[in-house]
Short mmCIF file of C-alpha atoms and ligand atoms in Angstrom, two decimals:
data_model
loop_
_atom_site.label_atom_id
_atom_site.label_comp_id
_atom_site.label_asym_id
_atom_site.label_seq_id
_atom_site.Cartn_x
_atom_site.Cartn_y
_atom_site.Cartn_z
CA MET A 275 0.00 0.00 0.00
CA ARG A 276 1.16 3.50 -0.74
CA THR A 277 -0.14 7.00 0.03
CA GLN A 278 1.23 10.51 0.44
CA VAL A 279 0.68 10.82 4.21
CA GLY A 280 0.32 7.77 6.45
CA ILE A 281 -1.54 8.71 9.62
CA VAL A 282 -1.41 6.61 12.78
CA GLY A 283 -4.52 7.19 14.90
CA ALA A 284 -8.09 8.33 14.25
CA GLY A 285 -8.44 10.74 17.17
CA PRO A 286 -8.96 14.48 16.79
CA ALA A 287 -5.42 15.04 15.42
CA GLY A 288 -5.39 12.21 12.87
CA LEU A 289 -8.90 12.77 11.56
CA MET A 290 -8.62 16.55 11.34
CA LEU A 291 -5.24 16.23 9.59
CA SER A 292 -6.64 13.83 7.02
CA HIS A 293 -9.59 16.19 6.45
CA LEU A 294 -7.36 19.29 6.05
CA LEU A 295 -5.00 17.44 3.70
CA ARG A 296 -7.86 16.38 1.45
CA LEU A 297 -8.90 20.03 1.10
CA ARG A 298 -5.40 20.65 -0.22
CA GLY A 299 -5.67 17.73 -2.64
CA ILE A 300 -3.31 15.52 -0.61
CA GLU A 301 -4.03 11.82 -0.08
CA SER A 302 -3.76 10.10 3.27
CA ILE A 303 -4.67 6.80 4.89
CA ILE A 304 -5.48 6.54 8.61
CA ILE A 305 -4.66 3.41 10.59
CA GLU A 306 -6.53 3.07 13.89
CA ARG A 307 -6.30 0.39 16.56
CA ARG A 308 -9.84 0.78 17.84
CA THR A 309 -13.18 0.13 16.15
CA ARG A 310 -15.31 2.94 14.79
CA ASP A 311 -18.02 2.16 17.37
CA ALA A 312 -15.55 2.36 20.26
CA ILE A 313 -14.19 5.71 19.08
CA GLU A 314 -17.62 7.18 18.58
CA ALA A 315 -18.79 6.12 22.04
CA THR A 316 -15.83 7.15 24.23
CA ILE A 317 -16.69 10.10 26.47
CA ARG A 318 -13.93 12.70 26.59
CA ALA A 319 -13.78 16.47 26.98
CA GLY A 320 -16.30 18.91 25.63
CA VAL A 321 -14.98 22.45 25.25
CA LEU A 322 -14.08 23.80 21.79
CA GLU A 323 -12.10 27.00 21.52
CA GLN A 324 -13.25 29.65 19.08
CA GLY A 325 -10.37 28.76 16.72
CA THR A 326 -11.42 25.07 16.65
CA VAL A 327 -15.04 26.02 15.93
CA ASP A 328 -13.98 28.45 13.18
CA LEU A 329 -11.74 25.85 11.54
CA MET A 330 -14.48 23.21 11.58
CA THR A 331 -16.96 25.70 10.15
CA GLU A 332 -14.64 26.99 7.42
CA THR A 333 -13.72 23.48 6.32
CA GLY A 334 -17.28 22.19 6.03
CA VAL A 335 -17.55 20.01 9.16
CA GLY A 336 -19.27 22.53 11.40
CA GLU A 337 -22.89 22.06 10.46
CA ARG A 338 -24.02 19.77 13.30
CA LEU A 339 -21.74 21.65 15.69
CA LYS A 340 -23.56 24.86 14.83
CA ARG A 341 -26.93 23.20 15.33
CA GLU A 342 -26.21 21.15 18.45
CA GLY A 343 -23.30 22.91 20.16
CA PHE A 344 -23.83 25.42 22.96
CA VAL A 345 -22.02 28.74 22.74
CA HIS A 346 -20.89 30.07 26.12
CA GLN A 347 -19.88 33.70 26.52
CA GLY A 348 -18.47 33.27 30.00
CA PHE A 349 -17.83 30.91 32.90
CA GLU A 350 -17.75 31.17 36.67
CA ILE A 351 -15.03 30.80 39.25
CA ARG A 352 -16.37 29.93 42.69
CA PHE A 353 -14.61 30.05 46.06
CA SER A 354 -15.56 30.84 49.66
CA GLY A 355 -19.17 29.97 48.75
CA ARG A 356 -19.51 32.67 46.05
CA SER A 357 -19.39 32.64 42.26
CA HIS A 358 -17.64 35.25 40.12
CA ARG A 359 -18.27 35.53 36.40
CA ILE A 360 -15.49 35.75 33.83
CA ASN A 361 -17.05 37.46 30.82
CA LEU A 362 -15.09 35.83 28.00
CA TYR A 363 -16.96 37.66 25.28
CA GLU A 364 -16.23 41.15 26.60
CA LEU A 365 -12.70 40.43 27.80
CA THR A 366 -11.59 38.98 24.45
CA GLY A 367 -13.30 41.28 21.96
CA GLY A 368 -16.13 38.90 21.14
CA ARG A 369 -14.59 35.42 21.38
CA THR A 370 -16.48 32.52 22.98
CA ILE A 371 -16.22 28.77 23.63
CA THR A 372 -18.61 26.05 22.45
CA ILE A 373 -19.71 22.98 24.38
CA TYR A 374 -19.74 20.04 21.96
CA ALA A 375 -18.47 16.63 23.04
CA GLN A 376 -15.21 15.34 21.58
CA HIS A 377 -16.81 12.11 20.32
CA GLU A 378 -19.34 14.21 18.39
CA VAL A 379 -16.42 16.01 16.70
CA LEU A 380 -14.95 12.59 15.85
CA LYS A 381 -18.27 11.34 14.40
CA ASP A 382 -18.46 14.42 12.16
CA LEU A 383 -14.86 14.02 10.96
CA ILE A 384 -15.15 10.27 10.35
CA LYS A 385 -18.32 10.80 8.33
CA ALA A 386 -16.72 13.62 6.31
CA ARG A 387 -13.66 11.50 5.51
CA LEU A 388 -15.65 8.42 4.51
CA ASP A 389 -18.16 10.46 2.46
CA ALA A 390 -15.23 11.99 0.56
CA GLY A 391 -13.85 8.52 -0.22
CA GLY A 392 -11.12 8.71 2.43
CA GLN A 393 -9.62 5.53 3.81
CA ILE A 394 -9.65 4.77 7.53
CA LEU A 395 -8.56 1.28 8.57
CA PHE A 396 -10.29 0.60 11.90
CA GLY A 397 -9.42 -2.17 14.34
CA VAL A 398 -5.88 -2.48 12.99
CA GLU A 399 -2.82 -2.75 15.24
CA VAL A 400 0.30 -0.80 14.22
CA THR A 401 3.34 -2.93 15.02
CA GLY A 402 6.05 -0.47 14.03
CA VAL A 403 7.07 2.61 12.11
CA ASP A 404 10.33 2.21 10.19
CA GLU A 405 12.79 4.11 8.03
CA VAL A 406 11.48 7.51 9.11
CA GLN A 407 14.87 8.99 8.10
CA SER A 408 14.35 7.83 4.49
CA ASP A 409 12.09 9.22 1.75
CA ALA A 410 9.81 6.21 2.06
CA PRO A 411 8.89 5.72 5.73
CA LYS A 412 6.80 2.60 6.46
CA ILE A 413 4.00 1.91 8.89
CA ARG A 414 3.81 -1.80 9.68
CA PHE A 415 0.53 -3.23 10.86
CA THR A 416 -1.45 -6.42 11.19
CA GLN A 417 -4.79 -6.68 9.44
CA ASP A 418 -6.92 -9.82 9.70
CA GLY A 419 -3.90 -11.64 11.09
CA LYS A 420 -1.71 -10.70 8.10
CA ALA A 421 1.37 -8.45 8.26
CA GLU A 422 1.01 -5.42 5.97
CA GLU A 423 2.88 -2.19 5.35
CA LEU A 424 1.92 1.30 4.28
CA VAL A 425 4.64 3.29 2.49
CA SER A 426 4.25 7.07 2.39
CA ASP A 427 6.13 10.36 1.97
CA PHE A 428 5.30 11.45 5.53
CA VAL A 429 4.10 9.71 8.67
CA ALA A 430 1.88 11.61 11.09
CA GLY A 431 2.05 10.13 14.60
CA CYS A 432 -1.39 10.92 16.02
CA ASP A 433 -1.58 7.80 18.18
CA GLY A 434 -2.08 9.35 21.61
CA SER A 435 -0.13 9.21 24.86
CA TYR A 436 0.57 5.48 24.71
CA GLY A 437 1.21 5.13 20.97
CA VAL A 438 4.24 3.69 19.18
CA CYS A 439 5.18 6.75 17.10
CA ARG A 440 6.84 8.92 19.77
CA LYS A 441 9.27 6.10 20.56
CA GLN A 442 10.64 6.26 17.01
CA ILE A 443 12.47 9.44 17.98
CA PRO A 444 15.80 8.13 19.32
CA GLU A 445 16.32 8.55 23.05
CA ASP A 446 19.40 10.69 22.64
CA ILE A 447 17.35 13.22 20.66
CA ARG A 448 13.99 12.97 22.43
CA ARG A 449 13.41 15.01 25.58
CA GLU A 450 10.36 14.33 27.69
CA TYR A 451 9.03 16.75 30.29
CA PHE A 452 6.58 15.38 32.87
CA ARG A 453 4.59 16.62 35.77
CA ASN A 454 2.27 14.37 37.72
CA TYR A 455 -0.20 15.86 40.18
CA PRO A 456 -1.49 14.16 43.33
CA LEU A 457 -4.95 14.73 41.84
CA GLY A 458 -7.67 12.84 40.03
CA TRP A 459 -11.01 13.93 38.61
CA PHE A 460 -14.05 11.82 39.37
CA GLY A 461 -16.33 12.44 36.38
CA ILE A 462 -20.02 11.62 36.07
CA LEU A 463 -22.69 11.94 33.43
CA ALA A 464 -26.17 12.43 34.87
CA LYS A 465 -29.64 12.65 33.36
CA ALA A 466 -30.60 16.04 34.73
CA PRO A 467 -31.26 19.56 33.53
CA PRO A 468 -28.36 22.04 33.82
CA SER A 469 -27.68 23.44 37.28
CA SER A 470 -26.06 26.49 35.72
CA ASP A 471 -26.16 28.29 32.37
CA GLU A 472 -22.35 28.38 32.30
CA LEU A 473 -19.45 26.23 33.49
CA ILE A 474 -18.48 26.67 37.14
CA TYR A 475 -14.92 25.98 38.31
CA THR A 476 -14.98 25.70 42.12
CA ASN A 477 -12.22 25.74 44.71
CA HIS A 478 -13.58 24.29 47.96
CA GLU A 479 -11.62 23.19 51.01
CA ARG A 480 -12.63 19.57 50.31
CA GLY A 481 -11.40 19.93 46.72
CA PHE A 482 -12.17 21.15 43.21
CA VAL A 483 -15.53 20.81 41.44
CA LEU A 484 -16.39 21.49 37.81
CA ILE A 485 -20.02 21.89 36.80
CA SER A 486 -20.14 21.35 33.06
CA THR A 487 -22.90 20.26 30.71
CA ARG A 488 -23.59 18.22 27.60
CA SER A 489 -27.20 19.01 26.69
CA PRO A 490 -30.44 20.26 28.26
CA HIS A 491 -30.92 16.69 29.57
CA VAL A 492 -27.38 15.47 30.33
CA GLN A 493 -24.91 17.05 32.73
CA ARG A 494 -21.17 16.48 33.05
CA LEU A 495 -19.83 17.00 36.56
CA TYR A 496 -16.38 16.42 38.00
CA PHE A 497 -14.88 16.58 41.47
CA GLN A 498 -11.31 16.26 42.68
CA CYS A 499 -10.46 12.84 44.12
CA ASP A 500 -7.43 10.74 44.93
CA PRO A 501 -6.10 9.50 41.54
CA ASN A 502 -5.77 6.01 43.08
CA ASP A 503 -9.34 5.93 44.37
CA SER A 504 -11.76 3.53 42.77
CA VAL A 505 -15.19 4.12 41.25
CA GLU A 506 -16.60 1.30 43.39
CA ASN A 507 -16.00 3.40 46.50
CA TRP A 508 -18.47 6.00 45.31
CA SER A 509 -22.17 5.17 45.49
CA ASP A 510 -24.49 7.61 43.72
CA ASP A 511 -25.58 8.97 47.11
CA ARG A 512 -22.01 9.58 48.18
CA VAL A 513 -21.23 11.36 44.88
CA TRP A 514 -24.20 13.73 45.26
CA GLU A 515 -23.44 14.38 48.90
CA GLU A 516 -19.84 15.31 48.10
CA LEU A 517 -20.92 17.60 45.25
CA GLU A 518 -23.58 19.27 47.43
CA THR A 519 -21.05 19.91 50.20
CA ARG A 520 -18.47 21.43 47.87
CA MET A 521 -21.03 23.57 46.03
CA ALA A 522 -22.89 24.83 49.13
CA GLY A 523 -23.45 28.54 49.59
CA GLY A 524 -25.47 31.38 48.07
CA ASP A 525 -28.35 30.54 45.77
CA PHE A 526 -26.64 27.79 43.74
CA ARG A 527 -28.86 24.67 43.51
CA LEU A 528 -27.48 21.39 42.21
CA LYS A 529 -29.98 19.52 40.02
CA GLN A 530 -29.61 15.80 40.57
CA GLY A 531 -30.58 12.95 38.27
CA GLU A 532 -29.71 9.37 37.36
CA ILE A 533 -25.95 8.88 37.10
CA PHE A 534 -25.22 6.72 34.03
CA GLN A 535 -21.46 6.98 33.77
CA LYS A 536 -18.63 7.25 36.31
CA GLY A 537 -14.88 7.35 35.83
CA ILE A 538 -11.62 8.61 37.35
CA ILE A 539 -9.00 10.51 35.34
CA PRO A 540 -5.48 11.16 36.68
CA LEU A 541 -4.09 14.65 36.06
CA ARG A 542 -0.74 15.01 34.36
CA SER A 543 1.28 17.31 32.16
CA PHE A 544 3.64 16.00 29.49
CA VAL A 545 5.62 17.40 26.55
CA CYS A 546 7.89 15.58 24.09
CA GLU A 547 10.49 17.60 22.19
CA PRO A 548 11.08 17.75 19.31
CA MET A 549 7.75 16.90 17.66
CA GLN A 550 9.45 15.81 14.44
CA TYR A 551 12.17 13.35 13.46
CA GLY A 552 12.98 12.69 9.81
CA LYS A 553 9.66 12.17 8.03
CA LEU A 554 7.78 11.49 11.25
CA TYR A 555 5.63 14.33 12.63
CA LEU A 556 3.89 13.98 16.00
CA ALA A 557 0.60 15.74 16.74
CA GLY A 558 -1.87 15.83 19.63
CA ASP A 559 -1.52 13.59 22.68
CA ALA A 560 1.29 11.61 21.00
CA ALA A 561 3.45 14.65 21.75
CA HIS A 562 1.83 16.23 24.80
CA SER A 563 -0.89 16.02 27.39
CA VAL A 564 -2.43 18.63 29.65
CA PRO A 565 -4.57 18.30 32.77
CA PRO A 566 -8.22 18.91 31.79
CA THR A 567 -8.59 22.02 33.97
CA GLY A 568 -7.73 24.35 31.07
CA ALA A 569 -9.92 22.46 28.54
CA LYS A 570 -7.07 22.50 26.04
CA GLY A 571 -6.42 18.86 25.00
CA LEU A 572 -8.54 18.56 21.86
CA ASN A 573 -7.90 22.17 20.88
CA LEU A 574 -4.14 21.66 20.97
CA ALA A 575 -4.44 18.60 18.76
CA VAL A 576 -6.41 20.63 16.22
CA ALA A 577 -3.89 23.49 16.40
CA ASP A 578 -0.97 21.08 15.78
CA VAL A 579 -2.49 19.61 12.63
CA HIS A 580 -3.52 23.02 11.36
CA VAL A 581 0.20 23.91 11.33
CA LEU A 582 1.19 20.50 9.96
CA ALA A 583 -1.36 20.48 7.11
CA ARG A 584 -0.12 23.87 5.97
CA ALA A 585 3.50 22.70 6.07
CA ILE A 586 2.77 19.51 4.12
CA GLY A 587 0.60 21.53 1.73
CA SER A 588 3.39 23.95 0.95
CA TYR A 589 5.75 21.02 0.31
CA TYR A 590 3.44 19.49 -2.32
CA SER A 591 2.37 22.77 -3.90
CA SER A 592 5.77 24.49 -4.16
CA ASN A 593 8.37 21.98 -2.98
CA ALA A 594 9.07 24.25 0.01
CA THR A 595 10.41 22.64 3.17
CA ASP A 596 10.71 25.68 5.45
CA LEU A 597 7.34 25.15 7.17
CA LEU A 598 8.12 21.47 7.67
CA GLU A 599 11.44 22.40 9.26
CA THR A 600 9.80 24.85 11.66
CA TYR A 601 6.76 22.62 12.45
CA SER A 602 8.08 21.44 15.80
CA ALA A 603 9.11 24.90 17.03
CA THR A 604 5.86 26.51 15.83
CA ALA A 605 3.66 23.86 17.45
CA LEU A 606 5.70 23.78 20.68
CA ARG A 607 5.24 27.48 21.30
CA ARG A 608 1.47 27.01 21.60
CA VAL A 609 1.92 23.72 23.45
CA TRP A 610 4.02 25.35 26.18
CA ARG A 611 1.59 28.25 26.46
CA ALA A 612 -1.22 25.73 26.98
CA GLN A 613 0.95 23.87 29.51
CA PHE A 614 1.43 27.08 31.44
CA PHE A 615 -2.29 27.88 31.36
CA SER A 616 -3.42 24.36 32.31
CA TYR A 617 -0.92 24.27 35.16
CA TRP A 618 -2.09 27.68 36.33
CA MET A 619 -5.79 26.70 36.35
CA THR A 620 -4.94 23.38 38.03
CA SER A 621 -2.80 24.90 40.78
CA MET A 622 -5.24 27.74 41.42
CA LEU A 623 -8.41 25.66 41.63
CA HIS A 624 -7.47 22.40 43.37
CA ARG A 625 -6.92 21.77 47.03
CA PHE A 626 -3.48 20.31 47.73
CA HIS A 627 -4.22 18.54 50.97
CA ASP A 628 -0.69 18.18 52.30
CA ALA A 629 0.34 21.74 51.43
CA PRO A 630 0.81 24.22 54.29
CA GLU A 631 -2.10 26.54 55.12
CA PHE A 632 0.04 29.36 53.70
CA ASP A 633 -0.54 27.94 50.20
CA HIS A 634 -4.28 27.97 50.69
CA ARG A 635 -4.25 31.63 51.76
CA ARG A 636 -2.04 32.47 48.78
CA GLN A 637 -4.50 30.61 46.51
CA LEU A 638 -7.39 32.71 47.85
CA ALA A 639 -5.42 35.88 47.11
CA GLU A 640 -4.83 34.62 43.57
CA LEU A 641 -8.54 33.82 43.10
CA ASP A 642 -9.38 37.26 44.43
CA LEU A 643 -6.97 38.78 41.89
CA VAL A 644 -8.36 36.92 38.85
CA THR A 645 -11.96 37.65 39.81
CA SER A 646 -11.49 41.35 40.55
CA SER A 647 -8.63 42.75 38.45
CA PRO A 648 -9.67 43.44 34.82
CA ALA A 649 -6.05 42.95 33.72
CA ALA A 650 -5.78 39.52 35.37
CA GLN A 651 -9.23 38.52 34.07
CA THR A 652 -8.18 39.46 30.55
CA VAL A 653 -5.11 37.19 30.71
CA LEU A 654 -7.29 34.36 31.99
CA ALA A 655 -10.01 34.91 29.38
CA GLN A 656 -7.64 35.22 26.41
CA ASN A 657 -5.91 31.99 27.31
CA TYR A 658 -9.18 30.17 28.00
CA VAL A 659 -10.77 31.01 24.64
CA GLY A 660 -7.42 30.18 23.02
CA LEU A 661 -4.94 31.90 20.75
CA PRO A 662 -6.15 32.42 17.18
CA LEU A 663 -4.99 29.59 14.89
CA GLY A 664 -3.15 32.03 12.63
C1 PHB B 885 -16.14 18.82 30.04
O1 PHB B 885 -17.29 19.28 29.86
O2 PHB B 885 -15.91 17.62 29.90
C2 PHB B 885 -15.05 19.73 30.47
C3 PHB B 885 -15.26 21.09 30.51
C4 PHB B 885 -14.25 21.94 30.93
C5 PHB B 885 -13.02 21.42 31.30
C6 PHB B 885 -12.79 20.05 31.25
C7 PHB B 885 -13.81 19.20 30.83
O3 PHB B 885 -12.03 22.25 31.74
#
């Protein structure tokens, strides 16, 4: 098998890349370990930056998003029992975020690729990526028990945090930056109406809470937990009681309903540098992860492939390699900005239980600053809605 760009992974990065390449007349084949059903059913994040929404709209995959997504012009930060609104729209000159679940984005991209005759091989295990320093890198995989290979001009490693692609960058060249937090998020989906018109990020002495939403009938709520805790320890009653305690105060009322999904996510930060080696280009979680507090994961993946599609496009249209050579540096600038922002939101909003009381007082001063100083609010808002894609 041969194509121009071999893509490992049908997540947000791989699918969006394949879609953007097609618009430039460039062929690609995606190889994905999981089945289409599994991908389309996995619950992940739900916040799209303005730049992600604009890109989807401009490239013809924004129709359902426009119909079914929820535009939010602000969000709330809550501490000491009171909520404070961050007016994203006013602070950023009219930019907003949209609530639209990641798996809905994936459904739209998969449909667009298949409708356009694109090839996605689902349920196929990649066993290796070879000769990435040559002009004909190869992706090796097993399909129906048979060993196959895909030869291409470029390989895009979009295979997530645990994929094989990143490891193709030799250890003496690859640098990995990690930060683990002593924090987990317990996430639930509940059949209930929204408790709030906008997202609420809460710092409570028992720990963080995020009130998010999916639809008028389904709510997405998270609360800080021990990353090593287990879902079995949390009955529905205990979950609601903990959420009620952490959200108490003022006139906020939590609307309860049947919990139909529970899960625990550990929080971590990770960056791999460089994001390119030979003809292998990493994008999305294959190169970096962020804690969910900044709502940046999917948006960063989209931003990476926006840069990569342009670089590959300029290679095929005018034989230019300058954008390919600067891909890693260009992408990493945004990645590190998002790392900073996600770390900031995480450290400001969570309760670090073994930290001295001094840290808690300092945190309250920081929360007071970002909810009362227009300058600080502007920095927060600009980073939350995201940098323009350029
Ligand atoms: C979500 O709705 O899943 C969500 C929203 C905001 C975040 C993280 C997750 O910061």
